[in-house]
Amino acid sequence: MISIKNLKVNIEGKEILKGLNLQVNAGEVHAIMGPNGSGKSTLANVLTGNESYEVTEGEVTYNGKNLLELSPEDRAREGLFLAFQYPVEIPGISNATFLQTAINEIRKYNGKEELTPKEFLDMMRKKAKVVGMDDSLISRAVNAGFSGGEKKRNEIFQLLMLQPKLAILDETDSGLDIDALKIVSQGVNEYKSDDNAVILVTHYQRLLDYIVPDYIHVLYDGRIIKSGGKDLALELEEKGYDWIKEGEFDSVGTQG
Amino acid sequence: MKSVVKNRKANDWYVSLVENFEAKLNGKDNLFLKDLRKSAVGKLAAADFPTLKTEEWKYTNLNRVLNKEFIHAASVEKVELTKEDIDKFKAEDFEYNLLVFINGIFSEEFSEVGKLPKNIFIGSLNDGIQSGNEFIKNYLGKQIENKTAFDHLNDTYMLDGAFVVIPDGTVLEKPIQILNISGHPNELTFNTPRNLIIAGQNAQASIFFKYVGIEGSKYFTNSVTEIYVAENALVNVYKIELEDVDSYHIERTEVYQKANSIFSHYNFTFGGSLVRNDINSKMDGENIECHLNGLYIGRDDQHFDNHTFIDHAKPNCYSNELYKGILDDKAHGVFSGKIQVDKDAQKTNAYQSNKTILLSKDASIDTKPQLEIYADDVKCSHGATVGHLDETALFYILSRGIPEEKAKSMLITAFAEDVVSKVKIKGLKEKLNHLIFEHLNRVEV
């Protein structure tokens, strides 16, 4: 699905990612964990094409294409999705207009017919139910006046609507109470299949109780310094990140 | 001092036309107007048009208006329009009573006024004057202070305009659409609409002004609108300015509010080469609300200048002002909003905000919020921002596969939303959104 090799990224001249390697295959869920400032959100943003981030070295191959050459909109059309840590409010644009535009642009790019308004609305109603949002959401403006939790939920709703191949979730669990966390996880689990993949970027282990990853990677100071199975999360929860920082970097590398 | 000399000439030009103007009035003139004109023309002769040295006009270079030799539209051959022309110009997005003015002169033929409650008057100011209407004698021009040369120009050439009287306790269901069509196919003309709106105690009405022009004509609309809002009355005034490309539009709107009244103004500016709006409200009573909303959408080298002045004269009043603009190409905006809180006006709440988005590097805005507070127990705030479309928000939309042009349009809609959503006439909101994108020549989402 995606292969990241020796990725180095700067923001305003400061190196944040310092040679990151990661391989994610279809059907897999990878969790990227790490302390604040380790570069987790940078990775999520640079993969999605945020131009505030400057790639200085390395390559990212996504389904056989050079991802770094694609515009953000083309990345989305190729099936990449980022659930934002801080979703943006767009007053005056309804969720229906927003998602209908997005879905039809993606379909057009992939040589598919546009959805009819009825097909679209049926789909919207169905997916809204999965994340416990009612029909009034359809006509409400994108994230306008939403609480933090509602915004996160809306990101997962968009994930279900857009059906991407690779979903990157950037701190989707932050600011959620346990009920909201369950609903969001339910949405992600509903989305998951053998044909797609998920990268979970998270600071805390608790999300991983509900979305079980196949691999866990510890990102520290711009590099993945340890990778392992789901048990690694428990170890991190217990011991914090310090034991890895102090330990040897023997398990650096790609996974899967 | 070259510009002063030039403007002085403009001044002489308009005075020199009066004689010919009077000679061609056949029937539209009378003693009342003659008397007004006599005193006004002297003041016009003595007054200077504003220059860049005039504090309240320092961001607006009037040369493109004042260096042209406009002739009053009533002094040249009458413009003939058809029903189809009117249908094309009028707003169809809501139910209305329609008053049509062609170059400031009432057109009975094209106006459509349905059945009205008793004692309501909706029609022509000239008709009101001819019939000796008492309201006109008692109200016309009574609250306009600090006149500029443009006000004297309107006083001098005043002939007609909308005249609306909503009596005490009367609620007008349908808005009144006042359609002003200006310009002349062959002549460089100016026109001088004079509108007088009087809402009695407990009266309620919505007035919708639409200014348009004959395609390809060059003209100058010099309008004065007076609005009286009596105790407990509720008045909404909409202004959609869609003058033709090569036109100039200068309007003074003077609002006088009495206790417990609510006045809302919605000022949408799209058309014309140079537009200046002066909107002044005097809140002369307690518990008054005044809402001034504006949206200006500029492109090419359009110049839009909005000046507002709210005078809190009495205690316990509330004013809220929100002006937003989107400027593309080399468009230039000016916003000057002054709130004055008089010594007696304790417990005043006054808020003002001006926000502008520049879509190109050559677009610009001069913004000047001003608070003058002479009372000590008040809540006032004002703020102004100028920026570009938000990059973070743009990235968010792009990341959903939406192309850049549509993403930008979504952000434009989002920016204009809080002004557009205040509009209380349902069909008008969608129309406004449509006009924004039509004017900016951008894809509508």
XYZ file of C-alpha atoms in Angstrom, chain A residues 45 48-50 73 76-77 81-82 84 88 90-93 97-98 101-102 105-106 143 155 158 162, chain B residues 390-404 406 409-411 413-415 417 433 445:
50
model
C 0.441 15.992 7.264
C -1.497 14.142 2.876
C 0.388 16.860 1.020
C 0.382 19.821 3.371
C -6.474 16.677 -4.007
C -7.343 12.054 -1.903
C -8.581 10.903 -5.313
C -7.506 10.130 3.732
C -6.451 12.083 6.791
C -7.495 15.770 11.055
C -11.807 22.949 10.140
C -16.769 25.682 7.061
C -19.878 27.745 7.819
C -22.330 28.065 4.956
C -21.314 24.789 3.302
C -22.698 19.704 -0.394
C -19.192 19.142 0.929
C -18.622 17.442 -4.122
C -15.766 15.375 -2.692
C -14.687 14.572 -7.743
C -13.039 11.368 -6.534
C -18.100 21.301 11.630
C -14.005 13.004 10.519
C -16.228 11.412 6.253
C -15.175 8.566 1.127
C -7.078 30.536 5.291
C -4.391 28.053 4.159
C -5.225 25.484 6.825
C -8.878 25.468 5.869
C -7.960 25.301 2.186
C -5.733 22.268 2.819
C -8.531 20.568 4.732
C -10.901 20.887 1.785
C -8.273 19.918 -0.819
C -7.463 16.827 1.231
C -10.988 15.592 0.513
C -10.317 15.521 -3.222
C -12.062 18.824 -3.949
C -10.311 20.928 -6.625
C -8.703 24.211 -5.612
C -14.155 24.868 -5.631
C -15.328 29.119 -3.404
C -16.325 27.152 -0.313
C -14.110 29.381 1.804
C -19.099 31.238 1.055
C -17.915 30.441 4.575
C -16.494 33.939 4.963
C -21.935 33.380 5.658
C -24.598 33.700 -2.635
C -20.507 25.412 -5.018
